[in-house]
CSV table of C-alpha atoms in Angstrom, one decimal:
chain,number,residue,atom,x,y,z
A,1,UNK,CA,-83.9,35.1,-153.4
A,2,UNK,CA,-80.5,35.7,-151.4
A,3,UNK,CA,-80.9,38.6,-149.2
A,4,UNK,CA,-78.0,40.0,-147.8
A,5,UNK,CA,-77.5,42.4,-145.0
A,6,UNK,CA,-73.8,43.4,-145.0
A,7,UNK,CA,-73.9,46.2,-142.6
A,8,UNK,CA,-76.0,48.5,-144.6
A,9,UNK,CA,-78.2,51.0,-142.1
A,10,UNK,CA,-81.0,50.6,-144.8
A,11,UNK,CA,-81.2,46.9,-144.3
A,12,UNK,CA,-81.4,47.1,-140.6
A,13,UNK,CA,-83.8,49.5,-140.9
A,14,UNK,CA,-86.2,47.3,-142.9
A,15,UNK,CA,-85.2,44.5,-140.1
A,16,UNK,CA,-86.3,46.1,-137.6
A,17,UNK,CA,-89.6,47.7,-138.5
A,18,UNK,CA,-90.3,44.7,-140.0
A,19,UNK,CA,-89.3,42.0,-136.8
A,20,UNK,CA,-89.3,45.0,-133.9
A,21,UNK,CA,-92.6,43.5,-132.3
A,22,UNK,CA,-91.2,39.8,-133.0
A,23,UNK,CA,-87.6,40.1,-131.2
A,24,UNK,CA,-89.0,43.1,-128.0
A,25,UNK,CA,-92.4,40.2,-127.6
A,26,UNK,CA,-89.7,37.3,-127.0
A,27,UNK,CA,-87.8,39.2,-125.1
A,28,UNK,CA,-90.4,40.1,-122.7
A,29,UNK,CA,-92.0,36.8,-122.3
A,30,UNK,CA,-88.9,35.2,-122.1
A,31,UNK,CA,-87.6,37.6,-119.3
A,32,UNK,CA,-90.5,39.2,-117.9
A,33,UNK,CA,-88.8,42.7,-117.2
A,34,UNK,CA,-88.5,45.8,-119.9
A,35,UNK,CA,-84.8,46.4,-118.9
A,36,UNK,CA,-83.9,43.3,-120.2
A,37,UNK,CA,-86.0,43.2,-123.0
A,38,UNK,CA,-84.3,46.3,-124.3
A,39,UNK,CA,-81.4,44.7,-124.2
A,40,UNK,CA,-82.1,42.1,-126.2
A,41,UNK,CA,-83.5,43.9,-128.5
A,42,UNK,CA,-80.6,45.9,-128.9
A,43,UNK,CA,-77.8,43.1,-128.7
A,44,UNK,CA,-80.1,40.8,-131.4
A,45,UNK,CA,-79.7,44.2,-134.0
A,46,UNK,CA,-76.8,44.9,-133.5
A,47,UNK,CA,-75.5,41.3,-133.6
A,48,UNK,CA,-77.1,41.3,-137.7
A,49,UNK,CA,-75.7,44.4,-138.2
A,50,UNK,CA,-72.3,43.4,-137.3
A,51,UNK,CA,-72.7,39.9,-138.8
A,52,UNK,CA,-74.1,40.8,-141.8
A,53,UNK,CA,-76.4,38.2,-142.2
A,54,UNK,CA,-77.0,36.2,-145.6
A,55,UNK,CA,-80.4,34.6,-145.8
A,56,UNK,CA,-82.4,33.1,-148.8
A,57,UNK,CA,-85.9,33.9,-148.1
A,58,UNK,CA,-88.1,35.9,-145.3
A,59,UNK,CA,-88.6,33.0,-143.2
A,60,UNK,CA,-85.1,32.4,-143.0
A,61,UNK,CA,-84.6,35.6,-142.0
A,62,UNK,CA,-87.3,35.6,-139.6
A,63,UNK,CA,-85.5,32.2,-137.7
A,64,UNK,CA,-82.5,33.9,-137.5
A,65,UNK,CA,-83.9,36.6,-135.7
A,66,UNK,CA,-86.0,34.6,-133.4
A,67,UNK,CA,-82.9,31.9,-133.0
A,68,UNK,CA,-80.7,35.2,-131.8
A,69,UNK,CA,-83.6,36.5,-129.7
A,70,UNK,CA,-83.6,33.4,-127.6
A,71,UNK,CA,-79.9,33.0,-127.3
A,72,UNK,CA,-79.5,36.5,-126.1
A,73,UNK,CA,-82.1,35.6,-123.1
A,74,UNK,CA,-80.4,32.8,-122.2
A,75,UNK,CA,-77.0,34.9,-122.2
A,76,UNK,CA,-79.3,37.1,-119.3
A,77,UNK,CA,-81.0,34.3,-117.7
A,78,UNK,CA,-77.2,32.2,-117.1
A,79,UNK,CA,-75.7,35.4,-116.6
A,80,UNK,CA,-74.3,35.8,-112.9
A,81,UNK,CA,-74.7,39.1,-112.2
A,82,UNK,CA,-78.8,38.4,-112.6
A,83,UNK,CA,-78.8,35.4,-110.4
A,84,UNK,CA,-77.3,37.6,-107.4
A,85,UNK,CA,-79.5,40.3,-108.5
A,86,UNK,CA,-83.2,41.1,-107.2
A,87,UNK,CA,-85.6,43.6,-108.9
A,88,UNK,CA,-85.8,46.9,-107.7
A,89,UNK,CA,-89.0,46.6,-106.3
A,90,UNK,CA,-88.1,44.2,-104.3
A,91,UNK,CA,-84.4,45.8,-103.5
A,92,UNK,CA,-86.7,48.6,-102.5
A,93,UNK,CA,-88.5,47.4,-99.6
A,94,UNK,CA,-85.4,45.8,-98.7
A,95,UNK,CA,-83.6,49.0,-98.4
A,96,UNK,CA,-86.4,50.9,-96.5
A,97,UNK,CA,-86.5,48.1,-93.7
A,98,UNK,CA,-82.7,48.8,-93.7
A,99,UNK,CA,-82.7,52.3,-93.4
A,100,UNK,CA,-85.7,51.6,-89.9
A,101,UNK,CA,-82.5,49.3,-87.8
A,102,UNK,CA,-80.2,51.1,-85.7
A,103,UNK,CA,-76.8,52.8,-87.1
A,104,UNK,CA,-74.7,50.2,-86.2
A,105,UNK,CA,-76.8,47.4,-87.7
A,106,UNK,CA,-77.5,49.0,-90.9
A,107,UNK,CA,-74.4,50.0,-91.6
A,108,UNK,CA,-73.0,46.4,-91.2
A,109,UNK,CA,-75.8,45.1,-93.3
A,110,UNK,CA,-75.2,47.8,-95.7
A,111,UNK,CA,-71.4,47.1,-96.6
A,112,UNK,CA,-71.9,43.2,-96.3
A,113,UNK,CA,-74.6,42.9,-98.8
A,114,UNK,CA,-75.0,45.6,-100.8
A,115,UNK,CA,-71.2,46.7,-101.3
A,116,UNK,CA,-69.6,43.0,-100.9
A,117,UNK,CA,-67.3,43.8,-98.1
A,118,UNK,CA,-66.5,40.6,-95.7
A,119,UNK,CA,-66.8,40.4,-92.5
A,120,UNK,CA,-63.2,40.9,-91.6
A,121,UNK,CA,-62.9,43.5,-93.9
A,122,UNK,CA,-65.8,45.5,-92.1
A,123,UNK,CA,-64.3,44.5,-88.9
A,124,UNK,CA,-61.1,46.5,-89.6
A,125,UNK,CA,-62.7,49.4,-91.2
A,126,UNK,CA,-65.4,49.7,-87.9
A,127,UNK,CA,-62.2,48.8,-85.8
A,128,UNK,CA,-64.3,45.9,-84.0
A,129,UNK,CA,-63.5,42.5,-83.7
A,130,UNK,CA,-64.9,40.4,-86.3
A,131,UNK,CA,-67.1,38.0,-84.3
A,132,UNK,CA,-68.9,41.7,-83.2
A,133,UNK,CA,-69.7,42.2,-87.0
A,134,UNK,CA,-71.0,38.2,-87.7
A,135,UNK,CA,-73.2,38.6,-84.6
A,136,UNK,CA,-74.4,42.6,-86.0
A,137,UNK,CA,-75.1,40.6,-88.7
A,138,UNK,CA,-77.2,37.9,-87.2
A,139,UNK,CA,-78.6,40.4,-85.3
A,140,UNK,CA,-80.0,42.5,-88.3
A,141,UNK,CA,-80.9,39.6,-89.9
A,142,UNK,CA,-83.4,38.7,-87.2
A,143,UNK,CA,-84.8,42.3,-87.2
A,144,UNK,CA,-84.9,42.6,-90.9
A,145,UNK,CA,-86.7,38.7,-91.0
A,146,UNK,CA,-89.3,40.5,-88.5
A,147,UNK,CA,-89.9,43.6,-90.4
A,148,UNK,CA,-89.9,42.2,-93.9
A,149,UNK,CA,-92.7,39.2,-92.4
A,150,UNK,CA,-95.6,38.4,-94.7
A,151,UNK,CA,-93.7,39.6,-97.7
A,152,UNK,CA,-90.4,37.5,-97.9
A,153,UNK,CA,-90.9,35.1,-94.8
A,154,UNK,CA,-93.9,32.8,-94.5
A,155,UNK,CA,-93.9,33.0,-90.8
């Protein structure tokens, strides 16, 4: 039997309640985070939807599904906005050890790491000389190293 899904809502529908549980348990094993997952999830029915897939049977459906599924986590796991990325958790204790160092520390660490700026660039908008923000920087690196110890740094 040819089963053809030409962008009708109906046939999505039936795709997912009938493969939800397949392409979202993927997802999630494959990523390990529920954002992402979502995402997938989204992206792999929208993808037939726009597509409008042509299959033979169930099973063939089923493969495409499962084929998209893992393409669309390995579009997230090669992307490069995850590998500069950290969970939130994680950003989280980051940021409250930030917010504990002195003014002119944090604020360095701040605008270097979490809004991109380079040195030089902070240098001119603190209107210090640049080898003052690389050595802030060190600087906050060693206090950050000591206040994050036991969790990041094996020390």
């Amino acid at each position: 039997m040819d089963v053809n899904l030409k962008n009708t809502p109906s046939e999505i529908d039936r795709l997912i309640d009938k493969y939800k549980s397949t392409v979202y348990g993927i997802a999630i094993a494959r990523l390990g985070s529920k954002a992402d997952a979502d995402d997938v999830f989204q992206e792999v029915f929208l993808a037939a939807y726009r597509k409008g897939i042509t299959v033979k049977d169930n099973d063939e459906e089923k493969f495409w599904l499962i084929r998209t599924t893992l393409n669309q986590c390995k579009k997230i796991t090669l992307s490069s906005w995850r590998r500069r990325t950290v969970p939130l958790e994680e950003r989280k204790d980051v940021f409250c050890a930030l917010t504990e160092l002195p003014e002119k520390y944090r604020m360095v660490v701040y605008l270097y790491y979490f809004e991109e700026v380079s040195t030089d660039e902070i240098a001119k908008i603190m209107k210090v000389r640049s080898g003052t923000v690389r050595m802030q920087l060190t600087r906050a690196r060693e206090m950050l190293k000591e206040k994050l110890k036991g969790g990041y740094f094996y020390e």
